[in-house]
Every structure is written in C-alpha cells, then in structure tokens.
CSV table of N, CA, C and O in Angstrom, one decimal:
chain,number,residue,atom,x,y,z
A,1,GLN,N,-10.0,19.2,27.6
A,1,GLN,CA,-10.6,18.5,26.7
A,1,GLN,C,-10.5,19.3,25.5
A,1,GLN,O,-10.4,20.6,25.3
A,2,VAL,N,-10.2,18.6,24.3
A,2,VAL,CA,-9.8,19.1,22.9
A,2,VAL,C,-11.1,18.9,22.1
A,2,VAL,O,-11.6,17.8,22.0
A,3,GLN,N,-11.5,19.9,21.5
A,3,GLN,CA,-12.6,19.8,20.4
A,3,GLN,C,-12.0,19.8,19.1
A,3,GLN,O,-11.1,20.7,18.8
A,4,LEU,N,-12.6,18.9,18.3
A,4,LEU,CA,-12.1,18.9,16.9
A,4,LEU,C,-13.4,19.2,15.9
A,4,LEU,O,-14.4,18.5,16.2
A,5,VAL,N,-13.1,20.0,14.9
A,5,VAL,CA,-14.4,20.2,14.1
A,5,VAL,C,-13.7,20.1,12.5
A,5,VAL,O,-12.9,20.9,12.1
A,6,GLU,N,-14.3,19.2,12.0
A,6,GLU,CA,-13.9,18.8,10.5
A,6,GLU,C,-14.8,19.8,9.6
A,6,GLU,O,-15.8,20.0,9.8
A,7,SER,N,-14.3,19.9,8.3
A,7,SER,CA,-15.0,20.6,7.4
A,7,SER,C,-14.4,20.3,6.0
A,7,SER,O,-13.4,19.7,6.0
A,8,GLY,N,-15.1,20.6,5.0
A,8,GLY,CA,-14.6,20.3,3.5
A,8,GLY,C,-15.2,19.3,2.9
A,8,GLY,O,-14.9,18.9,1.7
A,9,GLY,N,-16.0,18.4,3.4
A,9,GLY,CA,-16.6,17.4,2.8
A,9,GLY,C,-17.7,17.8,1.7
A,9,GLY,O,-17.9,19.0,1.6
A,10,GLY,N,-18.0,16.8,1.0
A,10,GLY,CA,-19.1,17.2,-0.1
A,10,GLY,C,-19.1,16.1,-1.0
A,10,GLY,O,-18.7,14.9,-1.0
A,11,LEU,N,-20.0,16.5,-2.3
A,11,LEU,CA,-20.0,15.4,-3.3
A,11,LEU,C,-19.1,15.9,-4.3
A,11,LEU,O,-19.0,16.9,-4.9
A,12,VAL,N,-18.5,14.9,-5.0
A,12,VAL,CA,-17.5,15.1,-6.0
A,12,VAL,C,-17.5,13.9,-7.0
A,12,VAL,O,-17.8,12.7,-6.6
A,13,GLN,N,-17.2,14.2,-8.3
A,13,GLN,CA,-17.1,13.1,-9.2
A,13,GLN,C,-15.9,12.3,-9.0
A,13,GLN,O,-14.9,12.8,-8.6
A,14,ALA,N,-16.0,10.9,-9.4
A,14,ALA,CA,-14.8,10.3,-9.6
A,14,ALA,C,-13.7,11.1,-10.4
A,14,ALA,O,-13.8,11.5,-11.4
A,15,GLY,N,-12.3,10.9,-9.8
A,15,GLY,CA,-11.3,11.7,-10.4
A,15,GLY,C,-11.0,13.0,-9.8
A,15,GLY,O,-10.0,13.8,-10.2
A,16,GLY,N,-11.8,13.5,-9.1
A,16,GLY,CA,-11.9,14.8,-8.5
A,16,GLY,C,-11.1,15.1,-7.2
A,16,GLY,O,-10.6,14.1,-6.9
A,17,SER,N,-11.2,16.1,-6.8
A,17,SER,CA,-10.4,16.3,-5.4
A,17,SER,C,-11.3,17.0,-4.4
A,17,SER,O,-12.1,17.8,-4.6
A,18,LEU,N,-10.8,16.8,-3.1
A,18,LEU,CA,-11.5,17.6,-2.0
A,18,LEU,C,-10.3,17.7,-1.0
A,18,LEU,O,-9.5,17.0,-0.9
A,19,ARG,N,-10.4,18.9,-0.1
A,19,ARG,CA,-9.6,18.9,0.9
A,19,ARG,C,-10.3,19.2,2.1
A,19,ARG,O,-11.2,20.1,2.3
A,20,LEU,N,-10.2,18.3,3.1
A,20,LEU,CA,-10.7,18.4,4.5
A,20,LEU,C,-9.9,19.2,5.4
A,20,LEU,O,-8.6,19.2,5.4
A,21,SER,N,-10.5,19.7,6.3
A,21,SER,CA,-9.7,20.5,7.4
A,21,SER,C,-10.4,20.1,8.7
A,21,SER,O,-11.4,19.7,8.8
A,22,CYS,N,-9.5,20.2,9.7
A,22,CYS,CA,-9.8,19.9,11.0
A,22,CYS,C,-9.3,20.9,12.0
A,22,CYS,O,-7.9,20.9,12.1
A,23,ALA,N,-10.2,21.6,12.4
A,23,ALA,CA,-9.7,22.6,13.4
A,23,ALA,C,-9.8,22.1,14.9
A,23,ALA,O,-10.6,21.7,15.4
A,24,ALA,N,-8.6,22.4,15.8
A,24,ALA,CA,-8.6,21.9,17.0
A,24,ALA,C,-8.5,22.9,17.9
A,24,ALA,O,-7.8,24.0,17.7
A,25,SER,N,-9.0,22.9,19.2
A,25,SER,CA,-9.2,23.7,20.4
A,25,SER,C,-7.8,23.3,21.2
A,25,SER,O,-7.3,22.3,21.1
A,26,GLY,N,-7.5,24.3,22.0
A,26,GLY,CA,-6.3,24.0,23.0
A,26,GLY,C,-5.1,24.5,22.5
A,26,GLY,O,-4.9,25.1,21.4
A,27,ARG,N,-4.0,24.5,23.4
A,27,ARG,CA,-2.8,25.2,23.1
A,27,ARG,C,-1.7,24.1,22.9
A,27,ARG,O,-0.4,24.5,22.8
A,28,THR,N,-1.8,22.8,23.0
A,28,THR,CA,-1.0,21.8,22.8
A,28,THR,C,-1.1,20.9,21.5
A,28,THR,O,-0.6,19.8,21.4
A,29,PHE,N,-1.6,21.6,20.5
A,29,PHE,CA,-1.9,20.9,19.3
A,29,PHE,C,-0.6,20.3,18.7
A,29,PHE,O,-0.6,19.2,18.2
A,30,ARG,N,0.3,21.1,18.7
A,30,ARG,CA,1.8,20.6,18.1
A,30,ARG,C,2.3,19.3,18.7
A,30,ARG,O,3.1,18.7,18.1
A,31,MET,N,1.9,18.9,19.8
A,31,MET,CA,2.2,17.8,20.6
A,31,MET,C,1.6,16.6,20.1
A,31,MET,O,1.8,15.5,20.5
A,32,TYR,N,0.3,16.6,19.6
A,32,TYR,CA,-0.5,15.7,19.3
A,32,TYR,C,-0.2,15.0,18.0
A,32,TYR,O,0.2,15.5,17.1
A,33,CYS,N,-0.5,13.7,17.9
A,33,CYS,CA,-0.6,12.9,16.7
A,33,CYS,C,-2.0,13.2,16.2
A,33,CYS,O,-2.9,13.0,17.0
A,34,MET,N,-2.1,13.7,14.9
A,34,MET,CA,-3.5,13.9,14.4
A,34,MET,C,-3.7,12.9,13.2
A,34,MET,O,-2.8,12.6,12.2
A,35,GLY,N,-4.7,12.3,13.4
A,35,GLY,CA,-5.2,11.0,12.3
A,35,GLY,C,-6.4,11.5,11.6
A,35,GLY,O,-7.4,12.2,12.0
A,36,TRP,N,-6.6,10.8,10.5
A,36,TRP,CA,-7.8,10.9,9.6
A,36,TRP,C,-8.2,9.5,9.7
A,36,TRP,O,-7.4,8.4,9.2
A,37,PHE,N,-9.5,9.1,9.7
A,37,PHE,CA,-10.1,7.9,9.6
A,37,PHE,C,-11.4,8.2,8.9
A,37,PHE,O,-11.8,9.2,8.7
A,38,ARG,N,-12.0,6.8,8.5
A,38,ARG,CA,-13.2,6.9,7.6
A,38,ARG,C,-14.0,6.0,7.9
A,38,ARG,O,-13.4,4.8,8.2
A,39,GLN,N,-15.1,6.0,7.7
A,39,GLN,CA,-16.2,5.0,7.9
A,39,GLN,C,-17.3,5.0,6.8
A,39,GLN,O,-18.2,6.0,6.8
A,40,ALA,N,-17.5,3.8,6.1
A,40,ALA,CA,-18.5,3.8,5.2
A,40,ALA,C,-19.6,3.0,5.8
A,40,ALA,O,-19.5,2.3,6.8
A,41,PRO,N,-20.9,3.0,5.1
A,41,PRO,CA,-22.1,2.4,5.8
A,41,PRO,C,-21.8,0.9,5.9
A,41,PRO,O,-21.4,0.2,4.9
A,42,GLY,N,-22.0,0.3,7.0
A,42,GLY,CA,-21.8,-1.1,7.2
A,42,GLY,C,-20.5,-1.6,7.5
A,42,GLY,O,-20.2,-2.8,7.6
A,43,LYS,N,-19.6,-0.6,7.5
A,43,LYS,CA,-18.1,-1.1,7.7
A,43,LYS,C,-17.4,-0.6,8.9
A,43,LYS,O,-18.1,0.5,9.4
A,44,ARG,N,-16.4,-1.1,9.4
A,44,ARG,CA,-15.7,-0.6,10.5
A,44,ARG,C,-14.9,0.7,10.1
A,44,ARG,O,-14.6,1.1,9.0
A,45,ARG,N,-14.7,1.5,11.2
A,45,ARG,CA,-13.9,2.8,10.9
A,45,ARG,C,-12.4,2.5,10.7
A,45,ARG,O,-11.8,1.5,11.4
A,46,GLU,N,-11.9,3.0,9.6
A,46,GLU,CA,-10.5,2.6,9.2
A,46,GLU,C,-9.7,3.6,9.1
A,46,GLU,O,-10.0,4.9,9.0
A,47,PHE,N,-8.4,3.4,9.4
A,47,PHE,CA,-7.3,4.2,9.2
A,47,PHE,C,-7.3,5.0,7.9
A,47,PHE,O,-7.2,4.1,6.8
A,48,VAL,N,-6.9,6.2,7.8
A,48,VAL,CA,-6.5,6.9,6.5
A,48,VAL,C,-4.9,7.5,6.5
A,48,VAL,O,-4.4,7.1,5.5
A,49,ALA,N,-4.8,8.2,7.3
A,49,ALA,CA,-3.5,8.9,7.6
A,49,ALA,C,-3.2,9.5,8.8
A,49,ALA,O,-4.3,9.7,9.7
A,50,ARG,N,-2.0,9.7,9.2
A,50,ARG,CA,-1.8,10.3,10.3
A,50,ARG,C,-0.6,11.2,10.2
A,50,ARG,O,0.5,10.8,9.3
A,51,SER,N,-0.4,12.2,11.1
A,51,SER,CA,0.8,13.1,11.2
A,51,SER,C,1.1,13.1,12.6
A,51,SER,O,0.4,13.6,13.4
A,52,THR,N,2.5,12.6,12.8
A,52,THR,CA,2.7,12.7,14.2
A,52,THR,C,3.4,14.0,14.6
A,52,THR,O,3.5,14.9,13.8
A,53,SER,N,3.6,14.1,16.0
A,53,SER,CA,4.1,15.3,16.3
A,53,SER,C,5.6,15.7,16.0
A,53,SER,O,5.9,16.8,16.1
A,54,GLY,N,6.1,14.6,15.7
A,54,GLY,CA,7.6,14.7,15.1
A,54,GLY,C,7.7,15.0,13.6
A,54,GLY,O,8.9,15.3,13.0
A,55,GLY,N,6.4,15.0,12.9
A,55,GLY,CA,6.4,15.5,11.5
A,55,GLY,C,6.4,14.2,10.5
A,55,GLY,O,6.3,14.5,9.5
A,56,SER,N,6.4,13.3,11.2
A,56,SER,CA,6.3,11.9,10.4
A,56,SER,C,4.9,11.7,9.8
A,56,SER,O,3.9,12.0,10.4
A,57,THR,N,4.6,11.3,8.6
A,57,THR,CA,3.3,10.9,8.0
A,57,THR,C,3.2,9.6,7.5
A,57,THR,O,4.2,9.0,7.2
A,58,TYR,N,2.0,8.8,7.8
A,58,TYR,CA,1.8,7.6,7.4
A,58,TYR,C,0.4,7.5,6.8
A,58,TYR,O,-0.4,8.3,7.0
A,59,TYR,N,0.3,6.6,5.9
A,59,TYR,CA,-1.0,6.5,5.0
A,59,TYR,C,-1.4,4.9,4.9
A,59,TYR,O,-0.5,4.1,4.8
A,60,ALA,N,-2.7,4.9,4.8
A,60,ALA,CA,-3.1,3.4,4.4
A,60,ALA,C,-2.8,3.2,3.1
A,60,ALA,O,-2.7,4.0,2.2
A,61,ASP,N,-2.5,1.9,2.7
A,61,ASP,CA,-2.0,1.4,1.1
A,61,ASP,C,-3.3,2.0,0.2
A,61,ASP,O,-2.9,2.5,-0.8
A,62,SER,N,-4.4,2.1,0.8
A,62,SER,CA,-5.5,2.2,-0.4
A,62,SER,C,-5.4,3.9,-0.7
A,62,SER,O,-6.1,4.1,-1.8
A,63,VAL,N,-4.9,4.7,-0.1
A,63,VAL,CA,-4.8,6.2,-0.3
A,63,VAL,C,-3.5,6.6,-0.6
A,63,VAL,O,-3.2,7.8,-1.1
A,64,LYS,N,-2.4,5.9,-0.5
A,64,LYS,CA,-1.2,6.2,-0.8
A,64,LYS,C,-0.9,6.9,-2.2
A,64,LYS,O,-1.3,5.8,-3.2
A,65,GLY,N,-0.2,7.8,-2.2
A,65,GLY,CA,0.0,8.4,-3.6
A,65,GLY,C,-1.2,9.2,-4.0
A,65,GLY,O,-1.1,10.0,-5.1
A,66,ARG,N,-2.2,9.2,-3.4
A,66,ARG,CA,-3.5,10.0,-3.8
A,66,ARG,C,-3.8,11.2,-2.7
A,66,ARG,O,-4.4,12.2,-3.1
A,67,PHE,N,-3.7,10.7,-1.5
A,67,PHE,CA,-4.3,11.6,-0.3
A,67,PHE,C,-2.9,12.2,0.3
A,67,PHE,O,-1.8,11.5,0.4
A,68,THR,N,-2.7,13.5,1.0
A,68,THR,CA,-1.7,14.0,1.4
A,68,THR,C,-2.2,14.7,2.7
A,68,THR,O,-3.1,15.4,2.8
A,69,ILE,N,-1.6,14.3,4.0
A,69,ILE,CA,-2.0,14.7,5.2
A,69,ILE,C,-0.9,15.9,5.5
A,69,ILE,O,0.3,15.7,5.2
A,70,SER,N,-1.5,17.0,6.0
A,70,SER,CA,-0.5,18.1,6.6
A,70,SER,C,-1.2,18.8,7.7
A,70,SER,O,-2.4,18.6,7.9
A,71,ARG,N,-0.3,19.7,8.1
A,71,ARG,CA,-0.8,20.3,9.4
A,71,ARG,C,-0.1,21.9,9.6
A,71,ARG,O,1.1,22.1,9.2
A,72,ASP,N,-0.8,22.7,10.1
A,72,ASP,CA,-0.4,24.1,10.5
A,72,ASP,C,-0.5,24.2,11.8
A,72,ASP,O,-1.5,24.6,12.4
A,73,ASN,N,0.6,24.1,12.7
A,73,ASN,CA,0.6,24.1,14.2
A,73,ASN,C,0.2,25.6,14.5
A,73,ASN,O,-0.3,25.7,15.6
A,74,ALA,N,0.5,26.5,13.9
A,74,ALA,CA,0.3,27.8,14.3
A,74,ALA,C,-1.2,28.1,14.2
A,74,ALA,O,-1.8,29.0,15.0
A,75,LYS,N,-2.0,27.3,13.3
A,75,LYS,CA,-3.4,27.5,13.1
A,75,LYS,C,-4.3,26.3,13.8
A,75,LYS,O,-5.4,26.4,13.7
A,76,ASN,N,-3.5,25.4,14.5
A,76,ASN,CA,-4.2,24.2,15.2
A,76,ASN,C,-5.0,23.5,14.2
A,76,ASN,O,-6.1,23.1,14.4
A,77,THR,N,-4.5,23.4,12.9
A,77,THR,CA,-5.4,22.7,12.0
A,77,THR,C,-4.5,21.5,11.2
A,77,THR,O,-3.4,21.8,11.0
A,78,VAL,N,-5.3,20.6,10.9
A,78,VAL,CA,-4.8,19.4,10.0
A,78,VAL,C,-5.5,19.3,8.8
A,78,VAL,O,-6.9,19.6,8.7
A,79,PHE,N,-4.9,19.1,7.7
A,79,PHE,CA,-5.6,18.9,6.5
A,79,PHE,C,-5.5,17.5,5.9
A,79,PHE,O,-4.5,16.8,6.3
A,80,LEU,N,-6.5,17.2,5.1
A,80,LEU,CA,-6.3,15.9,4.3
A,80,LEU,C,-6.8,16.4,2.9
A,80,LEU,O,-7.8,16.7,2.7
A,81,GLN,N,-5.8,16.4,1.8
A,81,GLN,CA,-5.8,16.7,0.5
A,81,GLN,C,-6.1,15.3,-0.2
A,81,GLN,O,-5.3,14.4,-0.2
A,82,MET,N,-7.3,15.3,-0.8
A,82,MET,CA,-7.5,14.0,-1.4
A,82,MET,C,-7.9,14.2,-3.0
A,82,MET,O,-8.6,15.0,-3.4
A,83,ASN,N,-7.0,13.6,-3.7
A,83,ASN,CA,-6.9,13.7,-5.2
A,83,ASN,C,-7.5,12.3,-5.8
A,83,ASN,O,-7.2,11.3,-5.2
A,84,ARG,N,-7.6,12.5,-7.1
A,84,ARG,CA,-8.2,11.0,-7.8
A,84,ARG,C,-9.0,10.2,-7.0
A,84,ARG,O,-8.9,9.1,-6.9
A,85,LEU,N,-9.9,10.9,-6.5
A,85,LEU,CA,-11.0,10.3,-5.7
A,85,LEU,C,-11.6,9.3,-6.5
A,85,LEU,O,-11.9,9.1,-7.7
A,86,LYS,N,-12.0,8.2,-5.8
A,86,LYS,CA,-12.8,7.0,-6.4
A,86,LYS,C,-14.0,6.6,-5.5
A,86,LYS,O,-14.1,7.0,-4.3
A,87,PRO,N,-15.0,6.0,-6.3
A,87,PRO,CA,-16.2,5.9,-5.3
A,87,PRO,C,-16.0,5.1,-4.0
A,87,PRO,O,-16.9,5.2,-3.2
A,88,GLU,N,-15.1,4.2,-4.1
A,88,GLU,CA,-14.8,3.5,-2.7
A,88,GLU,C,-14.3,4.4,-1.6
A,88,GLU,O,-14.1,3.8,-0.4
A,89,ASP,N,-13.9,5.8,-1.9
A,89,ASP,CA,-13.7,6.6,-1.0
A,89,ASP,C,-14.7,7.2,-0.3
A,89,ASP,O,-14.5,7.9,0.9
A,90,THR,N,-15.9,6.9,-0.7
A,90,THR,CA,-17.0,7.5,-0.1
A,90,THR,C,-17.2,6.9,1.4
A,90,THR,O,-17.2,5.8,1.6
A,91,ALA,N,-17.3,7.9,2.3
A,91,ALA,CA,-17.5,7.6,3.7
A,91,ALA,C,-17.6,9.0,4.6
A,91,ALA,O,-17.5,10.1,4.0
A,92,VAL,N,-17.8,8.6,5.7
A,92,VAL,CA,-17.7,9.8,6.8
A,92,VAL,C,-16.3,9.9,7.3
A,92,VAL,O,-15.6,8.8,7.6
A,93,TYR,N,-15.8,11.0,7.2
A,93,TYR,CA,-14.5,11.1,7.5
A,93,TYR,C,-14.3,11.8,8.9
A,93,TYR,O,-14.7,12.9,9.1
A,94,TYR,N,-13.4,11.3,9.6
A,94,TYR,CA,-13.2,11.8,11.0
A,94,TYR,C,-11.7,12.1,11.3
A,94,TYR,O,-10.8,11.5,10.9
A,95,CYS,N,-11.6,13.2,12.1
A,95,CYS,CA,-10.4,13.7,12.5
A,95,CYS,C,-10.2,13.1,13.9
A,95,CYS,O,-11.2,13.1,14.8
A,96,ALA,N,-8.9,12.9,14.2
A,96,ALA,CA,-8.7,12.4,15.6
A,96,ALA,C,-7.3,12.8,16.2
A,96,ALA,O,-6.4,13.1,15.5
A,97,ALA,N,-7.3,13.0,17.5
A,97,ALA,CA,-6.0,13.5,18.2
A,97,ALA,C,-5.5,12.5,19.2
A,97,ALA,O,-6.4,11.9,20.0
A,98,ASP,N,-4.4,12.3,19.2
A,98,ASP,CA,-3.7,11.4,20.3
A,98,ASP,C,-2.6,12.1,21.1
A,98,ASP,O,-1.8,12.7,20.4
A,99,ARG,N,-2.9,12.4,22.4
A,99,ARG,CA,-2.1,13.2,23.2
A,99,ARG,C,-0.6,12.6,23.3
A,99,ARG,O,0.2,13.6,23.6
A,100,MET,N,-0.5,11.6,22.9
A,100,MET,CA,0.9,10.9,23.2
A,100,MET,C,1.8,11.2,21.9
A,100,MET,O,3.0,11.0,22.2
A,101,GLY,N,1.2,11.7,20.8
A,101,GLY,CA,1.9,12.2,19.9
A,101,GLY,C,2.3,11.3,18.8
A,101,GLY,O,2.7,11.9,17.6
A,102,TYR,N,2.1,10.0,18.8
A,102,TYR,CA,2.7,9.2,17.6
A,102,TYR,C,1.5,8.6,17.0
A,102,TYR,O,1.6,8.4,15.8
A,103,GLY,N,0.5,8.1,17.9
A,103,GLY,CA,-0.8,7.5,17.1
A,103,GLY,C,-0.4,6.1,16.6
A,103,GLY,O,0.8,5.6,16.8
A,104,SER,N,-1.4,5.7,15.7
A,104,SER,CA,-1.2,4.4,15.2
A,104,SER,C,-2.4,4.3,14.2
A,104,SER,O,-3.2,5.1,13.9
A,105,ARG,N,-2.4,3.0,13.6
A,105,ARG,CA,-3.6,2.7,12.7
A,105,ARG,C,-5.0,2.4,13.5
A,105,ARG,O,-5.8,2.2,12.8
A,106,SER,N,-4.8,2.3,14.7
A,106,SER,CA,-5.9,1.7,15.5
A,106,SER,C,-6.5,3.0,16.1
A,106,SER,O,-6.0,4.0,16.6
A,107,THR,N,-7.9,2.9,16.2
A,107,THR,CA,-8.7,3.9,16.7
A,107,THR,C,-8.6,3.8,18.2
A,107,THR,O,-8.9,5.0,18.9
A,108,TYR,N,-8.1,3.1,18.9
A,108,TYR,CA,-8.1,2.9,20.3
A,108,TYR,C,-6.9,3.9,20.9
A,108,TYR,O,-6.9,4.3,21.9
A,109,GLU,N,-6.0,4.2,20.0
A,109,GLU,CA,-4.8,5.2,20.5
A,109,GLU,C,-5.2,6.5,20.5
A,109,GLU,O,-4.5,7.5,21.1
A,110,TYR,N,-6.4,6.9,20.0
A,110,TYR,CA,-6.8,8.4,19.9
A,110,TYR,C,-7.7,8.7,21.0
A,110,TYR,O,-8.7,7.9,21.3
A,111,ASP,N,-7.5,10.0,21.6
A,111,ASP,CA,-8.2,10.4,22.8
A,111,ASP,C,-9.3,11.3,22.3
A,111,ASP,O,-10.4,11.3,23.1
A,112,TYR,N,-9.3,11.9,21.2
A,112,TYR,CA,-10.3,13.1,20.8
A,112,TYR,C,-10.7,12.7,19.5
A,112,TYR,O,-10.0,12.3,18.5
A,113,TRP,N,-12.0,12.9,19.1
A,113,TRP,CA,-12.6,12.8,17.9
A,113,TRP,C,-13.5,14.0,17.5
A,113,TRP,O,-14.2,14.4,18.3
A,114,GLY,N,-13.6,14.2,16.3
A,114,GLY,CA,-14.3,15.2,15.6
A,114,GLY,C,-15.9,14.5,15.2
A,114,GLY,O,-15.9,13.2,15.4
A,115,GLN,N,-16.8,15.3,14.8
A,115,GLN,CA,-18.1,14.7,14.6
A,115,GLN,C,-18.2,14.0,13.1
A,115,GLN,O,-19.3,13.4,13.0
A,116,GLY,N,-17.2,14.3,12.2
A,116,GLY,CA,-17.1,13.6,11.1
A,116,GLY,C,-17.5,14.5,10.0
A,116,GLY,O,-18.6,15.6,10.1
A,117,THR,N,-17.3,14.4,8.7
A,117,THR,CA,-17.7,15.0,7.6
A,117,THR,C,-18.0,14.0,6.4
A,117,THR,O,-17.1,13.2,6.2
A,118,GLN,N,-18.9,14.2,5.7
A,118,GLN,CA,-19.6,13.2,4.7
A,118,GLN,C,-18.8,13.5,3.4
A,118,GLN,O,-18.7,14.7,2.8
A,119,VAL,N,-18.0,12.6,2.8
A,119,VAL,CA,-17.4,12.6,1.4
A,119,VAL,C,-18.0,11.7,0.5
A,119,VAL,O,-18.2,10.5,1.0
A,120,THR,N,-18.8,12.0,-0.4
A,120,THR,CA,-19.3,11.2,-1.5
A,120,THR,C,-18.7,11.3,-2.9
A,120,THR,O,-18.8,12.5,-3.2
A,121,VAL,N,-18.3,10.3,-3.3
A,121,VAL,CA,-17.8,10.1,-4.8
A,121,VAL,C,-18.4,9.5,-5.6
A,121,VAL,O,-18.8,8.1,-5.5
A,122,SER,N,-19.1,10.2,-6.8
A,122,SER,CA,-20.0,9.5,-7.6
A,122,SER,C,-19.2,8.9,-8.9
A,122,SER,O,-18.2,9.5,-9.2
A,123,SER,N,-19.6,7.9,-9.3
A,123,SER,CA,-19.0,7.3,-10.4
A,123,SER,C,-19.4,7.8,-11.9
A,123,SER,O,-20.5,8.6,-11.9
C-alpha cells in the first residue's frame, strides 16, 4: 500500500503562486506515474498534470504554461508549481499514483490517492 500526503495549499491572490508537494511512501516511487487532479465544489475531479516513470510530462490545456509538475525520485516527492493563479483554479488538489507508470487523464488509471489540499485563489 502506498500512502500519499499532499501539502502546500492555501489562500493566494489572483496572479500569485503556490507550490504543492506530495510525499509518497514505499520504495518503488520512481516506477509510478504521478498525477495531480483537482476538484471544485459541485464539479467532477479533473486532470491537471502528470509525470510518467519515463520522465514525460503532460498538462491540461487550462494550466499549460502556468503550472509545472516535477519530481524528486530520491525523496519520493512530486511537486506542482502553480504560477499566475486564477480564481478558477480554486479547488481541492489531489495527488495520485499509477503503478503501471504511464497514467492518463482518467482518474480510473490511478491506484492510490492522497487526501487533498485546498487551494483558494481570491480575485
């Protein structure tokens, strides 16, 4: 069983930045695809970004150019740097892990989930 713990959420003004972190347990972190998803009130959970085990990164169109996903395999941690934040970025952000290593934009591909961290962007 893999445990994922997110941190770094908070309240920020529009145009500001936040950096989310997700620490994973276990010894096979480097083999996982790590993804970030978000869920706003009354909406479905949606894909934000993912980092495959092979080092490829993918982003939702809505965050491309503003958010950057990165990972430190030595520290079992994945990050989401969020710049030029907008009020529509307000959501609970979740970290997820896919044991197969490649992941996708679908929540169904991911085996483990964190508890989420709240990001609120004020206008």
